[in-house]
JSON list of C-alpha atoms in Angstrom, two decimals:
[
{"chain": "A", "resi": 1, "resn": "ILE", "atom": "CA", "xyz": [-15.66, -17.87, -9.76]},
{"chain": "A", "resi": 2, "resn": "ILE", "atom": "CA", "xyz": [-18.43, -15.54, -8.61]},
{"chain": "A", "resi": 3, "resn": "GLY", "atom": "CA", "xyz": [-22.04, -15.99, -9.75]},
{"chain": "A", "resi": 4, "resn": "LEU", "atom": "CA", "xyz": [-24.05, -12.91, -10.64]},
{"chain": "A", "resi": 5, "resn": "GLY", "atom": "CA", "xyz": [-27.64, -12.16, -11.48]},
{"chain": "A", "resi": 6, "resn": "THR", "atom": "CA", "xyz": [-29.48, -15.46, -11.84]},
{"chain": "A", "resi": 7, "resn": "GLY", "atom": "CA", "xyz": [-26.24, -17.34, -11.21]},
{"chain": "A", "resi": 8, "resn": "ARG", "atom": "CA", "xyz": [-25.66, -18.05, -14.90]},
{"chain": "A", "resi": 9, "resn": "GLU", "atom": "CA", "xyz": [-23.40, -15.05, -15.29]},
{"chain": "A", "resi": 10, "resn": "THR", "atom": "CA", "xyz": [-19.97, -15.43, -13.71]},
{"chain": "A", "resi": 11, "resn": "ILE", "atom": "CA", "xyz": [-16.73, -13.56, -13.30]},
{"chain": "A", "resi": 12, "resn": "ASN", "atom": "CA", "xyz": [-13.33, -14.90, -12.26]},
{"chain": "A", "resi": 13, "resn": "ILE", "atom": "CA", "xyz": [-11.17, -13.27, -9.63]},
{"chain": "A", "resi": 14, "resn": "PHE", "atom": "CA", "xyz": [-7.60, -14.43, -9.07]},
{"chain": "A", "resi": 15, "resn": "VAL", "atom": "CA", "xyz": [-5.16, -13.25, -6.41]},
{"chain": "A", "resi": 16, "resn": "ALA", "atom": "CA", "xyz": [-1.45, -13.52, -7.16]},
{"chain": "A", "resi": 17, "resn": "TYR", "atom": "CA", "xyz": [1.68, -13.01, -5.12]},
{"chain": "A", "resi": 18, "resn": "GLY", "atom": "CA", "xyz": [4.94, -12.78, -7.01]},
{"chain": "A", "resi": 19, "resn": "TYR", "atom": "CA", "xyz": [8.35, -13.94, -5.84]},
{"chain": "A", "resi": 20, "resn": "ALA", "atom": "CA", "xyz": [9.80, -11.50, -3.31]},
{"chain": "A", "resi": 21, "resn": "GLY", "atom": "CA", "xyz": [13.13, -10.07, -4.46]},
{"chain": "A", "resi": 22, "resn": "ALA", "atom": "CA", "xyz": [12.38, -10.45, -8.17]},
{"chain": "A", "resi": 23, "resn": "MET", "atom": "CA", "xyz": [14.11, -7.14, -8.94]},
{"chain": "A", "resi": 24, "resn": "GLU", "atom": "CA", "xyz": [17.25, -7.99, -6.98]},
{"chain": "A", "resi": 25, "resn": "ASN", "atom": "CA", "xyz": [17.99, -11.53, -8.15]},
{"chain": "A", "resi": 26, "resn": "LYS", "atom": "CA", "xyz": [17.99, -12.96, -11.69]},
{"chain": "A", "resi": 27, "resn": "ASP", "atom": "CA", "xyz": [16.90, -16.46, -10.64]},
{"chain": "A", "resi": 28, "resn": "THR", "atom": "CA", "xyz": [14.02, -15.00, -8.63]},
{"chain": "A", "resi": 29, "resn": "PHE", "atom": "CA", "xyz": [13.15, -12.70, -11.53]},
{"chain": "A", "resi": 30, "resn": "ASP", "atom": "CA", "xyz": [13.01, -15.72, -13.86]},
{"chain": "A", "resi": 31, "resn": "LYS", "atom": "CA", "xyz": [10.74, -17.60, -11.43]},
{"chain": "A", "resi": 32, "resn": "ASN", "atom": "CA", "xyz": [8.51, -14.54, -11.20]},
{"chain": "A", "resi": 33, "resn": "GLU", "atom": "CA", "xyz": [8.29, -14.33, -15.00]},
{"chain": "A", "resi": 34, "resn": "GLU", "atom": "CA", "xyz": [7.40, -18.04, -15.08]},
{"chain": "A", "resi": 35, "resn": "LEU", "atom": "CA", "xyz": [4.60, -17.32, -12.61]},
{"chain": "A", "resi": 36, "resn": "MET", "atom": "CA", "xyz": [3.39, -14.40, -14.76]},
{"chain": "A", "resi": 37, "resn": "ALA", "atom": "CA", "xyz": [3.28, -16.75, -17.77]},
{"chain": "A", "resi": 38, "resn": "MET", "atom": "CA", "xyz": [1.20, -19.25, -15.77]},
{"chain": "A", "resi": 39, "resn": "ILE", "atom": "CA", "xyz": [-1.18, -16.48, -14.72]},
{"chain": "A", "resi": 40, "resn": "LEU", "atom": "CA", "xyz": [-1.64, -15.49, -18.36]},
{"chain": "A", "resi": 41, "resn": "ASP", "atom": "CA", "xyz": [-2.23, -19.14, -19.28]},
{"chain": "A", "resi": 42, "resn": "GLU", "atom": "CA", "xyz": [-5.03, -19.27, -16.70]},
{"chain": "A", "resi": 43, "resn": "LEU", "atom": "CA", "xyz": [-6.39, -15.96, -17.97]},
{"chain": "A", "resi": 44, "resn": "ALA", "atom": "CA", "xyz": [-6.51, -17.37, -21.52]},
{"chain": "A", "resi": 45, "resn": "LEU", "atom": "CA", "xyz": [-8.49, -20.38, -20.29]},
{"chain": "A", "resi": 46, "resn": "THR", "atom": "CA", "xyz": [-11.24, -18.09, -19.01]},
{"chain": "A", "resi": 47, "resn": "GLY", "atom": "CA", "xyz": [-12.10, -17.16, -22.61]},
{"chain": "A", "resi": 48, "resn": "GLN", "atom": "CA", "xyz": [-14.65, -14.35, -22.79]},
{"chain": "A", "resi": 49, "resn": "THR", "atom": "CA", "xyz": [-15.57, -14.61, -19.10]},
{"chain": "A", "resi": 50, "resn": "PRO", "atom": "CA", "xyz": [-14.75, -11.34, -17.31]},
{"chain": "A", "resi": 51, "resn": "THR", "atom": "CA", "xyz": [-11.62, -12.01, -15.29]},
{"chain": "A", "resi": 52, "resn": "PHE", "atom": "CA", "xyz": [-9.60, -9.98, -12.79]},
{"chain": "A", "resi": 53, "resn": "VAL", "atom": "CA", "xyz": [-6.18, -10.60, -11.25]},
{"chain": "A", "resi": 54, "resn": "PHE", "atom": "CA", "xyz": [-5.20, -8.66, -8.13]},
{"chain": "A", "resi": 55, "resn": "GLY", "atom": "CA", "xyz": [-2.01, -8.86, -6.12]},
{"chain": "A", "resi": 56, "resn": "ASP", "atom": "CA", "xyz": [1.57, -8.02, -5.33]},
{"chain": "A", "resi": 57, "resn": "PHE", "atom": "CA", "xyz": [3.38, -8.91, -8.55]},
{"chain": "A", "resi": 58, "resn": "GLN", "atom": "CA", "xyz": [6.83, -7.79, -7.30]},
{"chain": "A", "resi": 59, "resn": "LEU", "atom": "CA", "xyz": [7.34, -5.98, -10.65]},
{"chain": "A", "resi": 60, "resn": "SER", "atom": "CA", "xyz": [5.59, -3.25, -12.55]},
{"chain": "A", "resi": 61, "resn": "PRO", "atom": "CA", "xyz": [4.05, -4.33, -15.86]},
{"chain": "A", "resi": 62, "resn": "GLN", "atom": "CA", "xyz": [6.84, -2.48, -17.66]},
{"chain": "A", "resi": 63, "resn": "GLN", "atom": "CA", "xyz": [9.53, -4.43, -15.76]},
{"chain": "A", "resi": 64, "resn": "SER", "atom": "CA", "xyz": [7.99, -7.77, -16.69]},
{"chain": "A", "resi": 65, "resn": "GLY", "atom": "CA", "xyz": [8.39, -8.76, -20.33]},
{"chain": "A", "resi": 66, "resn": "ILE", "atom": "CA", "xyz": [5.50, -11.23, -19.91]},
{"chain": "A", "resi": 67, "resn": "LEU", "atom": "CA", "xyz": [3.06, -8.61, -18.58]},
{"chain": "A", "resi": 68, "resn": "ALA", "atom": "CA", "xyz": [4.26, -5.89, -20.97]},
{"chain": "A", "resi": 69, "resn": "ASN", "atom": "CA", "xyz": [3.77, -8.14, -24.00]},
{"chain": "A", "resi": 70, "resn": "ALA", "atom": "CA", "xyz": [0.29, -9.12, -22.83]},
{"chain": "A", "resi": 71, "resn": "GLN", "atom": "CA", "xyz": [-0.64, -5.46, -22.39]},
{"chain": "A", "resi": 72, "resn": "ASP", "atom": "CA", "xyz": [0.78, -4.54, -25.80]},
{"chain": "A", "resi": 73, "resn": "ALA", "atom": "CA", "xyz": [-1.27, -7.35, -27.39]},
{"chain": "A", "resi": 74, "resn": "GLY", "atom": "CA", "xyz": [-4.48, -6.14, -25.69]},
{"chain": "A", "resi": 75, "resn": "ARG", "atom": "CA", "xyz": [-4.84, -9.37, -23.68]},
{"chain": "A", "resi": 76, "resn": "LEU", "atom": "CA", "xyz": [-4.34, -7.70, -20.30]},
{"chain": "A", "resi": 77, "resn": "PHE", "atom": "CA", "xyz": [-5.26, -4.30, -18.90]},
{"chain": "A", "resi": 78, "resn": "ASP", "atom": "CA", "xyz": [-3.73, -2.50, -15.94]},
{"chain": "A", "resi": 79, "resn": "LEU", "atom": "CA", "xyz": [-6.82, -0.99, -14.31]},
{"chain": "A", "resi": 80, "resn": "HIS", "atom": "CA", "xyz": [-4.94, 1.61, -12.23]},
{"chain": "A", "resi": 81, "resn": "GLU", "atom": "CA", "xyz": [-2.96, 2.80, -15.24]},
{"chain": "A", "resi": 82, "resn": "THR", "atom": "CA", "xyz": [-6.12, 2.95, -17.37]},
{"chain": "A", "resi": 83, "resn": "TRP", "atom": "CA", "xyz": [-8.00, 4.88, -14.67]},
{"chain": "A", "resi": 84, "resn": "CYS", "atom": "CA", "xyz": [-5.13, 7.38, -14.30]},
{"chain": "A", "resi": 85, "resn": "GLN", "atom": "CA", "xyz": [-4.93, 7.90, -18.07]},
{"chain": "A", "resi": 86, "resn": "ASP", "atom": "CA", "xyz": [-8.69, 8.38, -18.35]},
{"chain": "A", "resi": 87, "resn": "THR", "atom": "CA", "xyz": [-8.87, 10.88, -15.47]},
{"chain": "A", "resi": 88, "resn": "GLY", "atom": "CA", "xyz": [-5.52, 12.66, -15.87]},
{"chain": "A", "resi": 89, "resn": "GLN", "atom": "CA", "xyz": [-4.37, 11.46, -12.45]},
{"chain": "A", "resi": 90, "resn": "PRO", "atom": "CA", "xyz": [-0.70, 10.63, -11.82]},
{"chain": "A", "resi": 91, "resn": "LEU", "atom": "CA", "xyz": [0.21, 6.96, -11.65]},
{"chain": "A", "resi": 92, "resn": "GLU", "atom": "CA", "xyz": [1.14, 6.30, -8.00]},
{"chain": "A", "resi": 93, "resn": "PRO", "atom": "CA", "xyz": [3.64, 3.86, -6.49]},
{"chain": "A", "resi": 94, "resn": "THR", "atom": "CA", "xyz": [2.28, 1.19, -4.15]},
{"chain": "A", "resi": 95, "resn": "CYS", "atom": "CA", "xyz": [5.35, -0.20, -2.36]},
{"chain": "A", "resi": 96, "resn": "PHE", "atom": "CA", "xyz": [7.82, 1.68, -0.20]},
{"chain": "A", "resi": 97, "resn": "PRO", "atom": "CA", "xyz": [10.49, -0.73, 1.10]},
{"chain": "A", "resi": 98, "resn": "THR", "atom": "CA", "xyz": [12.16, 2.00, 3.19]},
{"chain": "A", "resi": 99, "resn": "LYS", "atom": "CA", "xyz": [10.96, 5.29, 4.63]},
{"chain": "A", "resi": 100, "resn": "LYS", "atom": "CA", "xyz": [13.20, 7.17, 2.19]},
{"chain": "A", "resi": 101, "resn": "SER", "atom": "CA", "xyz": [12.09, 5.15, -0.84]},
{"chain": "A", "resi": 102, "resn": "LYS", "atom": "CA", "xyz": [10.27, 6.99, -3.61]},
{"chain": "A", "resi": 103, "resn": "GLY", "atom": "CA", "xyz": [8.30, 3.80, -4.13]},
{"chain": "A", "resi": 104, "resn": "ARG", "atom": "CA", "xyz": [7.59, 1.24, -6.84]},
{"chain": "A", "resi": 105, "resn": "ARG", "atom": "CA", "xyz": [4.34, 0.23, -8.52]},
{"chain": "A", "resi": 106, "resn": "ILE", "atom": "CA", "xyz": [4.15, -3.52, -7.93]},
{"chain": "A", "resi": 107, "resn": "ASP", "atom": "CA", "xyz": [0.65, -3.96, -6.50]},
{"chain": "A", "resi": 108, "resn": "LEU", "atom": "CA", "xyz": [-1.63, -4.35, -9.49]},
{"chain": "A", "resi": 109, "resn": "ALA", "atom": "CA", "xyz": [-5.25, -4.72, -10.52]},
{"chain": "A", "resi": 110, "resn": "LEU", "atom": "CA", "xyz": [-5.43, -6.40, -13.92]},
{"chain": "A", "resi": 111, "resn": "ALA", "atom": "CA", "xyz": [-8.32, -7.47, -16.14]},
{"chain": "A", "resi": 112, "resn": "ASN", "atom": "CA", "xyz": [-8.95, -9.20, -19.43]},
{"chain": "A", "resi": 113, "resn": "HIS", "atom": "CA", "xyz": [-10.83, -7.44, -22.24]},
{"chain": "A", "resi": 114, "resn": "ALA", "atom": "CA", "xyz": [-14.20, -8.71, -21.02]},
{"chain": "A", "resi": 115, "resn": "GLY", "atom": "CA", "xyz": [-13.63, -7.45, -17.47]},
{"chain": "A", "resi": 116, "resn": "LYS", "atom": "CA", "xyz": [-12.15, -4.04, -18.21]},
{"chain": "A", "resi": 117, "resn": "PRO", "atom": "CA", "xyz": [-15.44, -2.14, -18.89]},
{"chain": "A", "resi": 118, "resn": "ALA", "atom": "CA", "xyz": [-16.79, -2.94, -15.41]},
{"chain": "A", "resi": 119, "resn": "ALA", "atom": "CA", "xyz": [-13.89, -1.18, -13.66]},
{"chain": "A", "resi": 120, "resn": "LYS", "atom": "CA", "xyz": [-15.15, 2.18, -12.45]},
{"chain": "A", "resi": 121, "resn": "GLY", "atom": "CA", "xyz": [-12.06, 3.34, -10.58]},
{"chain": "A", "resi": 122, "resn": "THR", "atom": "CA", "xyz": [-8.83, 2.02, -9.11]},
{"chain": "A", "resi": 123, "resn": "PHE", "atom": "CA", "xyz": [-7.25, 4.04, -6.34]},
{"chain": "A", "resi": 124, "resn": "VAL", "atom": "CA", "xyz": [-4.18, 3.74, -4.14]},
{"chain": "A", "resi": 125, "resn": "MET", "atom": "CA", "xyz": [-5.11, 3.54, -0.44]},
{"chain": "A", "resi": 126, "resn": "PRO", "atom": "CA", "xyz": [-2.42, 5.64, 1.29]},
{"chain": "A", "resi": 127, "resn": "HIS", "atom": "CA", "xyz": [-3.46, 4.91, 4.91]},
{"chain": "A", "resi": 128, "resn": "SER", "atom": "CA", "xyz": [-4.14, 1.16, 4.92]},
{"chain": "A", "resi": 129, "resn": "GLY", "atom": "CA", "xyz": [-2.05, 0.41, 8.01]},
{"chain": "A", "resi": 130, "resn": "LEU", "atom": "CA", "xyz": [0.30, -1.86, 6.06]},
{"chain": "A", "resi": 131, "resn": "PRO", "atom": "CA", "xyz": [3.94, -0.98, 6.78]},
{"chain": "A", "resi": 132, "resn": "THR", "atom": "CA", "xyz": [5.36, -0.96, 3.24]},
{"chain": "A", "resi": 133, "resn": "HIS", "atom": "CA", "xyz": [2.42, -1.31, 0.86]},
{"chain": "A", "resi": 134, "resn": "ARG", "atom": "CA", "xyz": [-0.36, 0.96, -0.29]},
{"chain": "A", "resi": 135, "resn": "PRO", "atom": "CA", "xyz": [-2.90, -1.46, -1.72]},
{"chain": "A", "resi": 136, "resn": "LEU", "atom": "CA", "xyz": [-5.22, -0.71, -4.60]},
{"chain": "A", "resi": 137, "resn": "ARG", "atom": "CA", "xyz": [-8.96, -0.40, -4.23]},
{"chain": "A", "resi": 138, "resn": "THR", "atom": "CA", "xyz": [-10.90, -1.21, -7.38]},
{"chain": "A", "resi": 139, "resn": "PHE", "atom": "CA", "xyz": [-14.58, -0.47, -7.85]},
{"chain": "A", "resi": 140, "resn": "LEU", "atom": "CA", "xyz": [-16.39, -2.89, -10.16]},
{"chain": "A", "resi": 141, "resn": "ASP", "atom": "CA", "xyz": [-19.90, -2.41, -11.52]},
{"chain": "A", "resi": 142, "resn": "LEU", "atom": "CA", "xyz": [-20.99, -6.05, -11.28]},
{"chain": "A", "resi": 143, "resn": "GLY", "atom": "CA", "xyz": [-24.36, -5.16, -12.76]},
{"chain": "A", "resi": 144, "resn": "TYR", "atom": "CA", "xyz": [-22.54, -4.49, -16.02]},
{"chain": "A", "resi": 145, "resn": "PHE", "atom": "CA", "xyz": [-22.16, -8.24, -16.53]},
{"chain": "A", "resi": 146, "resn": "GLU", "atom": "CA", "xyz": [-25.84, -9.15, -16.26]},
{"chain": "A", "resi": 147, "resn": "SER", "atom": "CA", "xyz": [-26.35, -8.31, -19.92]},
{"chain": "A", "resi": 148, "resn": "THR", "atom": "CA", "xyz": [-23.05, -9.68, -21.18]},
{"chain": "A", "resi": 149, "resn": "PHE", "atom": "CA", "xyz": [-23.46, -13.39, -20.42]},
{"chain": "A", "resi": 150, "resn": "THR", "atom": "CA", "xyz": [-21.52, -15.76, -22.65]},
{"chain": "A", "resi": 151, "resn": "SER", "atom": "CA", "xyz": [-22.16, -19.47, -22.43]},
{"chain": "A", "resi": 152, "resn": "ASP", "atom": "CA", "xyz": [-19.30, -21.85, -21.81]},
{"chain": "A", "resi": 153, "resn": "SER", "atom": "CA", "xyz": [-20.32, -25.42, -22.54]},
{"chain": "A", "resi": 154, "resn": "LYS", "atom": "CA", "xyz": [-17.85, -26.85, -20.03]},
{"chain": "A", "resi": 155, "resn": "ALA", "atom": "CA", "xyz": [-15.90, -25.25, -17.23]},
{"chain": "A", "resi": 156, "resn": "LYS", "atom": "CA", "xyz": [-12.17, -25.38, -17.78]},
{"chain": "A", "resi": 157, "resn": "PRO", "atom": "CA", "xyz": [-9.98, -26.83, -15.02]},
{"chain": "A", "resi": 158, "resn": "PHE", "atom": "CA", "xyz": [-7.35, -24.72, -13.34]},
{"chain": "A", "resi": 159, "resn": "ASN", "atom": "CA", "xyz": [-3.82, -25.61, -14.35]},
{"chain": "A", "resi": 160, "resn": "SER", "atom": "CA", "xyz": [-1.65, -27.19, -11.71]},
{"chain": "A", "resi": 161, "resn": "ILE", "atom": "CA", "xyz": [1.15, -24.72, -11.05]},
{"chain": "A", "resi": 162, "resn": "ALA", "atom": "CA", "xyz": [3.40, -27.53, -9.79]},
{"chain": "A", "resi": 163, "resn": "LEU", "atom": "CA", "xyz": [2.70, -29.56, -12.95]},
{"chain": "A", "resi": 164, "resn": "ARG", "atom": "CA", "xyz": [3.38, -26.52, -15.15]},
{"chain": "A", "resi": 165, "resn": "GLN", "atom": "CA", "xyz": [6.70, -25.90, -13.38]},
{"chain": "A", "resi": 166, "resn": "HIS", "atom": "CA", "xyz": [7.63, -29.56, -13.91]},
{"chain": "A", "resi": 167, "resn": "HIS", "atom": "CA", "xyz": [6.87, -29.29, -17.65]},
{"chain": "A", "resi": 168, "resn": "LEU", "atom": "CA", "xyz": [8.91, -26.09, -17.97]},
{"chain": "A", "resi": 169, "resn": "ARG", "atom": "CA", "xyz": [11.90, -27.71, -16.27]},
{"chain": "A", "resi": 170, "resn": "ASP", "atom": "CA", "xyz": [11.61, -30.75, -18.58]},
{"chain": "A", "resi": 171, "resn": "GLU", "atom": "CA", "xyz": [11.63, -28.42, -21.60]},
{"chain": "A", "resi": 172, "resn": "GLU", "atom": "CA", "xyz": [14.84, -26.78, -20.36]},
{"chain": "A", "resi": 173, "resn": "ASN", "atom": "CA", "xyz": [16.65, -30.16, -20.14]}
]
């Protein structure tokens, strides 16, 4: 949680790292989808507070049924995709596992409806020095939020990922 302005206005920033190998292994894919569901649960708990999720999701939003459904429902916005659509730029891949790879788009910058208007550009950084990834750089106008304060009477606790996994396993049995 980051305080802005007088400290009464806040935004949430989450960083996520998906399960490596989610595209190559069904069990890993399922674990990754479970993680995406937990991320969306946390996002829902933030209510109308502007919230951003950045990270290596191991899948593109179109490859993840969880992320695709959230986008289709207007609960989640892919900031790089939105920026490219708005500016006519091509959507660029962010991960190149081999030198001959044409790349995949698995590094994402996501926002809820309240956070989306503050995004003023999301770009792929081609020369970051990372061997296989080209991370995203997102510019946020944090001043945008100073006039959009919504009052939450009580902060909501973060879900325990371990507890959530335990509950999901119990439901399966």
